[in-house]
XYZ file of C-alpha atoms in Angstrom:
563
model
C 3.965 6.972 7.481
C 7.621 5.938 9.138
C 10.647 4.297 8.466
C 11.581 1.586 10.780
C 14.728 -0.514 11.075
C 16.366 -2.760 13.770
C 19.291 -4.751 14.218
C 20.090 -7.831 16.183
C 23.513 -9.612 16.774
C 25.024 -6.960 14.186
C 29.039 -7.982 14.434
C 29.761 -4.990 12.671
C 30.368 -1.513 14.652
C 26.628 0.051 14.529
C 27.453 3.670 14.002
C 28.855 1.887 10.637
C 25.426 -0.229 10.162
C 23.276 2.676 10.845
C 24.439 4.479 7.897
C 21.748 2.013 6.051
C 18.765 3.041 8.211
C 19.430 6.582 6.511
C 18.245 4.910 3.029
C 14.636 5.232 4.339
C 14.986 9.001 5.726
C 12.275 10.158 3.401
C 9.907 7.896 5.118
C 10.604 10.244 7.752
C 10.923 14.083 7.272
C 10.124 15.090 10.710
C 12.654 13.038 13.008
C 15.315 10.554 13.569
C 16.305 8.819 16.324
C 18.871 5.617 16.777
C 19.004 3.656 19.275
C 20.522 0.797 21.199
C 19.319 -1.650 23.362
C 20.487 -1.597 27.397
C 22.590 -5.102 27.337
C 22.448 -6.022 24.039
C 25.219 -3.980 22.341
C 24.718 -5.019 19.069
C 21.373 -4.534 18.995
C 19.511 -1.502 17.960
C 16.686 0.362 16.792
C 16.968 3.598 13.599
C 13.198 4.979 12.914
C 12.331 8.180 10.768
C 9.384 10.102 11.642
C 6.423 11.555 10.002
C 4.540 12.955 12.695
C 0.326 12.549 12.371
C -0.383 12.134 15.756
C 1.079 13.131 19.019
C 3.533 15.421 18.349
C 5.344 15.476 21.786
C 5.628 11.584 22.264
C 5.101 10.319 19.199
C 8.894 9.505 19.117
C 10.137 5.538 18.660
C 11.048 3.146 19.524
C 7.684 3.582 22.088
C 8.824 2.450 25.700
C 6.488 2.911 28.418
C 6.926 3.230 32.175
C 4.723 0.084 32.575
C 6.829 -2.232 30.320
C 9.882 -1.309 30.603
C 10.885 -4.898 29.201
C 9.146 -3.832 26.045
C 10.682 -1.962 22.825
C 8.225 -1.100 20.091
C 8.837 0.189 16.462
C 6.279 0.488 14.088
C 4.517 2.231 11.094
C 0.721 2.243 10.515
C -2.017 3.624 12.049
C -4.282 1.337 14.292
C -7.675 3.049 13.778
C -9.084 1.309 16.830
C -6.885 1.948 20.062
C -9.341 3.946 21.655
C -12.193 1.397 21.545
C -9.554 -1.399 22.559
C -8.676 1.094 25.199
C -12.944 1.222 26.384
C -13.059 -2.680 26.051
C -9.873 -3.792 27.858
C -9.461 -0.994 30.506
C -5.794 0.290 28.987
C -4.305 3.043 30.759
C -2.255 4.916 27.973
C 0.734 7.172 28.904
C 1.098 8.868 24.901
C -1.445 9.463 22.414
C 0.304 7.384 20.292
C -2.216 4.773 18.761
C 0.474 2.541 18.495
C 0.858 2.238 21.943
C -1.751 -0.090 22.257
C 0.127 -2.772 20.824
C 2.662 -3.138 23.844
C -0.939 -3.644 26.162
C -2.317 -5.968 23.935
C 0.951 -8.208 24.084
C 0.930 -7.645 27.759
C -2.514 -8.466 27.985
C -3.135 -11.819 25.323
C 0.445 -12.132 23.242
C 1.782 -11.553 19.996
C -1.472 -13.610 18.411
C -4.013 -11.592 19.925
C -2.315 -8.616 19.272
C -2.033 -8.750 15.860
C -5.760 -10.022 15.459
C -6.922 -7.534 17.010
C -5.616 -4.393 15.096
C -7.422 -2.900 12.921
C -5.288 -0.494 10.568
C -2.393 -0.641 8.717
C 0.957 -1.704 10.454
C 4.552 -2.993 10.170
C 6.389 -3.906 13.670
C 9.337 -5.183 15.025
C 8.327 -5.562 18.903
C 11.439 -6.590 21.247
C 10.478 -8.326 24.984
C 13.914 -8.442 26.931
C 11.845 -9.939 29.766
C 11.235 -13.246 27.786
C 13.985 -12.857 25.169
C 12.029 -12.500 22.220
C 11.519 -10.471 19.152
C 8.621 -10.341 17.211
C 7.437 -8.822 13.513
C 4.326 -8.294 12.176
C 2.765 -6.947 8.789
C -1.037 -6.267 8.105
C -3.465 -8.577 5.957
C -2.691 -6.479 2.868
C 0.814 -5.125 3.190
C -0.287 -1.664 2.992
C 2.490 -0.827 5.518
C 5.910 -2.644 3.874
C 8.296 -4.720 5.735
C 11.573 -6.299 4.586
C 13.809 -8.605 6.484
C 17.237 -10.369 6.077
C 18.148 -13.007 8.917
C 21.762 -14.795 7.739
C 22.386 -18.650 9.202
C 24.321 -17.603 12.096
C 21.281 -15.352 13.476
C 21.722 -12.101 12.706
C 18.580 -10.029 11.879
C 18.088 -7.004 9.610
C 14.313 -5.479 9.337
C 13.471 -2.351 7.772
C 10.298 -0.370 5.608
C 12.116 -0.972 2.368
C 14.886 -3.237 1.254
C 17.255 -0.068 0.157
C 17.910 -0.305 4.244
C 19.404 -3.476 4.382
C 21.606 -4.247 1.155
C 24.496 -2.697 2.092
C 24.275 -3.867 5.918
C 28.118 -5.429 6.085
C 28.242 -8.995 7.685
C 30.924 -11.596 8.027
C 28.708 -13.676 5.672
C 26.869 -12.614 2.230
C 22.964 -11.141 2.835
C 22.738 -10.337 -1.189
C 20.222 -13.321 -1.757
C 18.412 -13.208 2.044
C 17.133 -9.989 1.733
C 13.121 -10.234 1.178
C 9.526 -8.842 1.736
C 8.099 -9.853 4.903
C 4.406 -11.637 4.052
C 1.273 -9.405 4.920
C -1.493 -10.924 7.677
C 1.626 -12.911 9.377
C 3.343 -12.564 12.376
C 6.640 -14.424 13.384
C 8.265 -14.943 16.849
C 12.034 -14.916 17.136
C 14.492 -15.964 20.384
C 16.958 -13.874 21.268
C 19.615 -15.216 22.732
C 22.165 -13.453 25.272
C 24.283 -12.697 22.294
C 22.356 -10.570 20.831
C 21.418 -13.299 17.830
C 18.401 -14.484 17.041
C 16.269 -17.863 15.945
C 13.208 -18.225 14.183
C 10.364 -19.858 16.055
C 7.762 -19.823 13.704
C 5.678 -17.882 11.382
C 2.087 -18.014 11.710
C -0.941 -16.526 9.196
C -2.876 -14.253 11.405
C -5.723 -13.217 9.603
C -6.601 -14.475 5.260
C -8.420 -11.255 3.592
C -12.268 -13.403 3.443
C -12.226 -14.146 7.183
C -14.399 -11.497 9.269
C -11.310 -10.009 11.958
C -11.494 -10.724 15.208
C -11.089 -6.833 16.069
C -15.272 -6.688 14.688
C -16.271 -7.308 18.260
C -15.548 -3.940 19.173
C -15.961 -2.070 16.067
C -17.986 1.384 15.974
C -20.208 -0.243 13.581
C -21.936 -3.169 15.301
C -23.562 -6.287 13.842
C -25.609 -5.470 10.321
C -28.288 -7.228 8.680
C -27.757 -10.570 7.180
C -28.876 -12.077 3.957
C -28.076 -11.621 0.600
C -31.443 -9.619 -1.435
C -29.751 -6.760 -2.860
C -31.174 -4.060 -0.789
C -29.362 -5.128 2.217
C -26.518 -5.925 0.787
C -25.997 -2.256 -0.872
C -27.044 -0.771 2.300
C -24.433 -2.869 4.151
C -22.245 -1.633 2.083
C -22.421 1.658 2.189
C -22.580 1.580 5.592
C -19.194 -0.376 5.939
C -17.158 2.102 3.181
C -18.589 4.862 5.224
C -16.969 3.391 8.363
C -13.844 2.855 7.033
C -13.648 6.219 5.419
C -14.485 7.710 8.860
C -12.159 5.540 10.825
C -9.380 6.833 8.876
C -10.072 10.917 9.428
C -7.517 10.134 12.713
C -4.946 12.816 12.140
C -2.977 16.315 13.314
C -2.149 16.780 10.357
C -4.118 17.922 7.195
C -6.046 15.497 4.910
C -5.807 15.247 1.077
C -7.250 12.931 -1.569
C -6.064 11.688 -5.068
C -8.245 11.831 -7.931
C -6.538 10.376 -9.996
C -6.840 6.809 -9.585
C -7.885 4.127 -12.322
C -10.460 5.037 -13.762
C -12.054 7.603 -11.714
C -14.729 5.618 -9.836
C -12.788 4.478 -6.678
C -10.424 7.510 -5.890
C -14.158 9.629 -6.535
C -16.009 7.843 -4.313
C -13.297 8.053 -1.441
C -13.309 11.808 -2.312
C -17.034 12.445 -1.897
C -17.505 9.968 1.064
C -14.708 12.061 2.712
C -15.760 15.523 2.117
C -19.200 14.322 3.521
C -17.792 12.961 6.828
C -14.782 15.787 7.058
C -17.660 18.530 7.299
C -20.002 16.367 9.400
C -17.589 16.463 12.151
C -16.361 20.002 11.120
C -13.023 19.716 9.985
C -12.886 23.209 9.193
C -9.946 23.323 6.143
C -11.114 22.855 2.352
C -10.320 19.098 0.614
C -8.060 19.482 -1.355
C -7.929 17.428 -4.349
C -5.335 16.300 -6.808
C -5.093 14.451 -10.431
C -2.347 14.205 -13.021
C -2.158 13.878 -16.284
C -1.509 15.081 -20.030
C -3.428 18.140 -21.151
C -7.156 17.310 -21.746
C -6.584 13.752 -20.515
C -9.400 11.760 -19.735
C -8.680 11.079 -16.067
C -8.331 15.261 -15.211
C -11.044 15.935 -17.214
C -13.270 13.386 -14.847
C -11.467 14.162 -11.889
C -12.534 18.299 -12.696
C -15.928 17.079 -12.175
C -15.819 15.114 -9.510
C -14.125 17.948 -7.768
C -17.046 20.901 -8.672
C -19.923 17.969 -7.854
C -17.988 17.907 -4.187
C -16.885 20.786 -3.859
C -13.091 20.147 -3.086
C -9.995 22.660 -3.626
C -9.068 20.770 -6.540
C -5.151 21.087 -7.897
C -4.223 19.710 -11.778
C -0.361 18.530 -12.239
C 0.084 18.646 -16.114
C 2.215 15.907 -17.077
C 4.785 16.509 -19.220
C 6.269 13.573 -21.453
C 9.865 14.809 -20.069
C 9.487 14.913 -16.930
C 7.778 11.368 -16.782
C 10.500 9.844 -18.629
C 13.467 11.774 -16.768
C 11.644 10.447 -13.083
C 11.820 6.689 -14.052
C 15.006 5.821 -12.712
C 14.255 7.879 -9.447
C 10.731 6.051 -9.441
C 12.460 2.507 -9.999
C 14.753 3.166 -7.004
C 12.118 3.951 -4.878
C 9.849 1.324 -6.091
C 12.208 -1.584 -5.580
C 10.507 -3.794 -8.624
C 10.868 -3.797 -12.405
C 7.237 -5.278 -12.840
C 5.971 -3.023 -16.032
C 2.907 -2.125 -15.053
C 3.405 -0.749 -11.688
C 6.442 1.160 -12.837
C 4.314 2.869 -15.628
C 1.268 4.083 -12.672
C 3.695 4.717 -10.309
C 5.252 7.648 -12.424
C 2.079 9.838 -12.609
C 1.572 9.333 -8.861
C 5.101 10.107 -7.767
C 4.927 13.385 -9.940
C 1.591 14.180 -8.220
C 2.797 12.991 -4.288
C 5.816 15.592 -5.218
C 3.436 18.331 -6.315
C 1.350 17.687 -2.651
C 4.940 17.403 -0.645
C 6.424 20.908 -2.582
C 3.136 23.105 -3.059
C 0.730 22.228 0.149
C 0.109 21.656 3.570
C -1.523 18.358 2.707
C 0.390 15.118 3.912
C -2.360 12.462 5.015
C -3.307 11.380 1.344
C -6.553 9.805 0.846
C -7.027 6.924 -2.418
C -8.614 4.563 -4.158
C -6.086 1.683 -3.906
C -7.966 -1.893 -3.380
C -11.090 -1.488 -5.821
C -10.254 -2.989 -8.663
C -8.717 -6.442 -6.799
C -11.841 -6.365 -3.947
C -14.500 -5.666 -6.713
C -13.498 -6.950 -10.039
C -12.641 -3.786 -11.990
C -10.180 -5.153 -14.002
C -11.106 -5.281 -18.098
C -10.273 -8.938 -18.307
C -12.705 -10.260 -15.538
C -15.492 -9.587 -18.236
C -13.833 -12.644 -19.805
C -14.073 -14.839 -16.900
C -14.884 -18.004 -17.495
C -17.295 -18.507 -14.155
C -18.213 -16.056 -11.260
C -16.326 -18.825 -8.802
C -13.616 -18.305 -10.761
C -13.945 -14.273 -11.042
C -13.707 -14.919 -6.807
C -10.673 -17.155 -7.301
C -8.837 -14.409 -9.437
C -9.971 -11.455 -7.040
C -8.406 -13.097 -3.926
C -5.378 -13.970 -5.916
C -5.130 -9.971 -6.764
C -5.847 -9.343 -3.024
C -3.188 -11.315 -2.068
C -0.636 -10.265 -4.126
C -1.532 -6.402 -3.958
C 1.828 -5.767 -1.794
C 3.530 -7.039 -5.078
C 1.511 -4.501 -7.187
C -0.996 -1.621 -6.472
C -0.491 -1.373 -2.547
C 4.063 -1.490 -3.053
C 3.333 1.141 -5.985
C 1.275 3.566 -3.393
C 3.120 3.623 -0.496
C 6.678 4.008 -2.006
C 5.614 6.924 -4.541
C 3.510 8.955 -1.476
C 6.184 7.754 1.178
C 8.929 8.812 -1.252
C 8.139 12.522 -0.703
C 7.292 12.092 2.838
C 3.335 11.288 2.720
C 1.180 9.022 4.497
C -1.582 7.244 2.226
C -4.616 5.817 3.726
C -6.675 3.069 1.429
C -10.144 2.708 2.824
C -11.057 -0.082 0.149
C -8.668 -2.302 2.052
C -10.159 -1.825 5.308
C -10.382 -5.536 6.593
C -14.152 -4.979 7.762
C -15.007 -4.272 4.715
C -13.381 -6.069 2.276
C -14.214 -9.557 3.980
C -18.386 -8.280 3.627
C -17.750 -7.629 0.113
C -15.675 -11.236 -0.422
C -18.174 -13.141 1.734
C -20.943 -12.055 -0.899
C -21.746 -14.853 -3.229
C -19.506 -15.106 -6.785
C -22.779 -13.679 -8.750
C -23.012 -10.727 -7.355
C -19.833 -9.734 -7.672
C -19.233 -10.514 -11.316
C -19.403 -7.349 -13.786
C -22.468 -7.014 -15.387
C -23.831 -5.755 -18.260
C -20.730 -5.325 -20.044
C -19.972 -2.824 -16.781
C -17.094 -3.757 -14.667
C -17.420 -3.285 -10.484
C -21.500 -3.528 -11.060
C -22.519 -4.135 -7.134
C -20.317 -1.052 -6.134
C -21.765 1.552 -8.895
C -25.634 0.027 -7.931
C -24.960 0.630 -4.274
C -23.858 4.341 -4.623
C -26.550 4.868 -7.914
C -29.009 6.571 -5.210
C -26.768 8.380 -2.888
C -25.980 11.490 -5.116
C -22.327 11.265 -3.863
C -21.272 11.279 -7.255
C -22.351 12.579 -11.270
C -23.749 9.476 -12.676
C -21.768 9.559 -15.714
C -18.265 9.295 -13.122
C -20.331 6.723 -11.212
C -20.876 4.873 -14.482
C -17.989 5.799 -16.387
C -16.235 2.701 -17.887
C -12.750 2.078 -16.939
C -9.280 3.209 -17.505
C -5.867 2.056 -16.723
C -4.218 4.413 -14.759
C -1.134 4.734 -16.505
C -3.660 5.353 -19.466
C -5.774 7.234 -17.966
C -3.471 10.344 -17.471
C -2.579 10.198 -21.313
C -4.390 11.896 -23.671
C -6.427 8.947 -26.177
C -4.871 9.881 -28.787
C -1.719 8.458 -27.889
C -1.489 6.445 -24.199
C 1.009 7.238 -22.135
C 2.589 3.772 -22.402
C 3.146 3.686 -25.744
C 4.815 7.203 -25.537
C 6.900 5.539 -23.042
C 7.792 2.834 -25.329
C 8.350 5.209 -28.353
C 11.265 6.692 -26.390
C 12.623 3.469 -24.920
C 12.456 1.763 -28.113
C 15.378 4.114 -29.350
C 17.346 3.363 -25.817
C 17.420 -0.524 -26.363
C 19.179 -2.067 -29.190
C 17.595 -5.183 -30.935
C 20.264 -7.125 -29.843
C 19.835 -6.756 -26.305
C 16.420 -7.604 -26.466
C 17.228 -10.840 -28.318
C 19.799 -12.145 -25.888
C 17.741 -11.047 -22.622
C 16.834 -14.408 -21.633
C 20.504 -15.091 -21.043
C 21.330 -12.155 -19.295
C 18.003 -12.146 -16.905
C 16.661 -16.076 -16.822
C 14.551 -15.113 -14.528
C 11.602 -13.274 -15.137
C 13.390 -12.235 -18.792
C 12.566 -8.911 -20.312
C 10.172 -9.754 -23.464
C 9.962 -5.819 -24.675
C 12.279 -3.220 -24.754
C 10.769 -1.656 -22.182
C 10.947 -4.337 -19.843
C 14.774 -4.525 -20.376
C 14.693 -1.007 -20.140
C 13.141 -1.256 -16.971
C 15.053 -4.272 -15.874
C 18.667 -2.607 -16.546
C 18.189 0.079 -14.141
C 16.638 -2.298 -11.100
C 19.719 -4.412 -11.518
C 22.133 -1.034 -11.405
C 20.262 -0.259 -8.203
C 18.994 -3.760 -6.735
C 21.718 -6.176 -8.546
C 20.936 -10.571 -8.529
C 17.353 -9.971 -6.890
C 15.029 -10.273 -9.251
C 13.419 -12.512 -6.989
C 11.514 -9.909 -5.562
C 9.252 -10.283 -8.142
C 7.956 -13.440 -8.347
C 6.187 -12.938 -11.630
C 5.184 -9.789 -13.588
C 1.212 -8.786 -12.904
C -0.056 -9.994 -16.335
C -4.558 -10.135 -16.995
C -5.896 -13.219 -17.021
C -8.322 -15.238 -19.597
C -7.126 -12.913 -22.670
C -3.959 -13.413 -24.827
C -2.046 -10.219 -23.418
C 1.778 -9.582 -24.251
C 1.528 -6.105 -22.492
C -0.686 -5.456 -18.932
C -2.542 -1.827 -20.450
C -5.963 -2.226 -20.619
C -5.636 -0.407 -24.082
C -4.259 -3.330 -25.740
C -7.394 -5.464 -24.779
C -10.296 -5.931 -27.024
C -12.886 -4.621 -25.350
C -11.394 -1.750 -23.681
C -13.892 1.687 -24.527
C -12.549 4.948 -23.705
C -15.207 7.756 -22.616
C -14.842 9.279 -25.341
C -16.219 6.921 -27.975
C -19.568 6.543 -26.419
């Protein structure tokens, strides 16, 4: 996890313009550097380091002996440089795994290079040789990327937005500013002043197409066909594998357990302890959930820690506390979308708890599950498995709106670096190439095919492996009374009817239609004022009448505790 941020053809004095790059600096604990490029004086490079790998040149932007033409600033991990390395015949100077990015480019160009990556990533790469600039973003958005380019050519690009609204300019940015799309690339020419041109931006990889980087993947080609035996084995095997993949890190590895529900963040847990002591990582797990007192998320994620065996912390939420952190969680976030403000608060509180009370900052979680494998409530009222598929690639796609924006900002916030084997592009295009049927939930159980294909391992207890789900912003309250509608008990005596009922005027777009939405609203607009359109639309289910997103509020939502 790093901040990155460039300028090009800045007309404003830099050591002005990189006051903004020091928005991101919690991105970054470890490091800063700034810096400018030789002949292009108002260009420039700010990055903030966390430092997982390679602590001696793991400093950016990455410039190598070889390429001296080349200027590299990214923030991801690319899980296989080493086997890229083996294939191609690279000869490395840092053990930065990013490095491999500048000899891919050298090697095949920007379209091969971001093909063939197989992590998570954000870049802006800068060839002075050809005059061009590049950015890139991974098929999920797991890494974020924001960009502002005004008419006349000047470029801002930066891990969150909070980098580049107050970047001065002779002409206004407020409405240019916006999220760079995941699984694209776009080339740029920069021209000798320093300004810049879009070429074109191209769609490098779609989340069902097998990646090209397969070819040289540990795990080679698996069985084909469809019975049911081969298709849990595959995977298993292919979770596994991305699990493993991920264990690249100096630094030391947690995991959350307190994702939706229990099932996804629990299976990453147990699959990780298994591989962590198979290759003899010789430091405890250490485990973490949040949540009310006796809430049914910490009491499953207690046993999932004694079945595994991790060093398992609880955060006790207190109603407070939650409410006092969700302007501080809103700034971070960058969104008013209700949902994703409500689960982010729990797992900023928790990534705060990890940054301020242990040594753990490579954060394992469950991110991805519920969009790859239909774990939703509301895809039980489906109306055809083709179109449970439909929905789940829609989710997929949008997840840097949602789940994936709400996970790296609350972990990044205090300095973490998450890691979301579910999303592992391997794996998820297996799971979406399988057909509709088996996908769909079954027997009134949601994410069927992934419970069945763990049922034998004994990874997990089989009532966590089976245990129906929760939303996560519910699971951390106690059932008596969700933690969203203690929210809304407190909001509801901070907005005035009247403000509710005029809120279409005041926000047209996207308008607030509860009080906590305004509530929410008001303070994105004090922080992130006229750009609601970062939001294109607020994460709603589908195929139910639903005026709120908590699974609560849906008919046939069943908490644990009335089985």
């Amino acid at each position: 996890m790093c901040g990155i941020w460039a300028l090009f053809g800045s007309d404003e004095c830099l050591s002005v313009q990189c006051l903004s790059a020091m928005k991101i600096a919690h991105r970054g604990p470890d490091a800063f550097r700034f810096e400018n490029v030789n002949g292009f004086t108002n260009c420039c490079f700010g990055f903030h380091r966390l430092a997982v790998v390679d602590q001696l040149y793991g400093m950016q932007p990455i410039r190598v002996k070889k390429f001296p033409y080349l200027w590299l600033c990214y923030n991801g991990e690319i899980y296989n440089f080493k086997q890229l390395q083996k294939q191609f015949g690279f000869e490395y100077q840092t053990l930065v795994d990013g490095e491999v990015i500048l000899h891919l480019y050298n090697r095949g160009g920007i379209e091969q290079t971001a093909s063939m990556l197989d992590g998570v990533f954000a870049f802006i790469l800068l060839d002075t040789a050809n005059r061009k600039v590049f950015l890139a973003r991974d098929t999920y958005g797991v890494r974020p990327l924001f960009k502002v380019l005004t008419d006349d050519g000047f470029l801002g690009v930066c891990s969150e937005a909070k980098g580049l609204i107050n970047l001065k300019h002779s002409t206004s940015l407020c409405s240019k500013v916006e999220p760079f799309l995941p699984g694209h690339y776009e080339v740029l020419d920069l021209k000798p002043s320093g300004k810049v041109a879009s070429v074109e931006l191209v769609k490098f990889h779609s989340c069902k197409d097998e990646p090209l980087h397969s070819a040289c993947d540990t795990v080679e080609a698996l069985p084909s066909g469809f019975d049911l035996e081969t298709v849990k084995s595959n995977i298993r095997i292919l979770f596994e594998n991305a699990v493993r993949k991920r264990l690249m890190a100096h630094r030391r590895i947690g995991c959350l357990l307190s994702g939706k529900g229990g099932l996804d963040s629990s299976l990453v847990a147990a699959v990780l302890l298994k591989l962590m002591k198979e290759i003899n990582i010789n430091y405890p797990l250490q485990t973490f959930a949040i949540g009310m007192e006796n809430s049914p998320d910490l009491l499953a994620a207690r046993k999932v820690a004694a079945h595994i065996g991790s060093e398992h912390h609880e955060v006790i939420l207190n109603t407070e506390e939650g409410i006092q952190a969700i302007e501080e969680v809103i700034f971070s976030l960058e969104t008013y979308d209700i949902t994703t403000i409500r689960a982010s608060i729990g797992m900023y509180l928790v990534s705060k708890y990890i940054r301020k009370k242990t040594d753990s900052v490579v954060i394992f979680s469950g991110e991805g599950s519920d969009e790859l494998t239909q774990g939703y409530i509301y895809f039980h009222k489906a109306p055809s498995p083709e179109e449970a598929a439909e929905e789940s690639e829609r989710l997929l796609k949008e997840l840097y709106l949602f789940d994936v924006l709400r996970a790296d900002r609350t972990t990044a916030a205090h300095g973490l670096e998450l890691r979301v084997p579910f999303l592992d592009h391997r794996f998820t295009s297996y799971y979406l190439s399988l057909p509709a049927e088996l996908r769909i939930p079954k027997n009134g159980i949601e994410k069927y095919l992934l419970r069945l294909s763990f049922e034998d391992s004994n990874l997990l207890p089989k009532e966590i492996l089976w245990r129906p789900k929760e939303a996560f912003s519910d699971g951390i309250a106690s059932v008596k009374k969700s933690w969203f509608s203690i929210l809304q008990d407190y909001i509801d005596q901070q907005v005035d009817d009247l403000l509710l009922e005029k809120a279409a005027e005041k926000y047209p777009f996207n308008p607030p239609k509860t009080k906590e939405s305004y509530y929410y609203r008001q303070i994105f607009e004090k922080h992130f004022s006229g750009r609601s359109s970062w939001l294109p639309h607020y994460w709603m289910p589908r195929w139910v009448k639903a005026t709120d997103p908590s699974a609560r509020t849906l008919k046939h939502y069943k908490s644990a505790t009335q089985e």
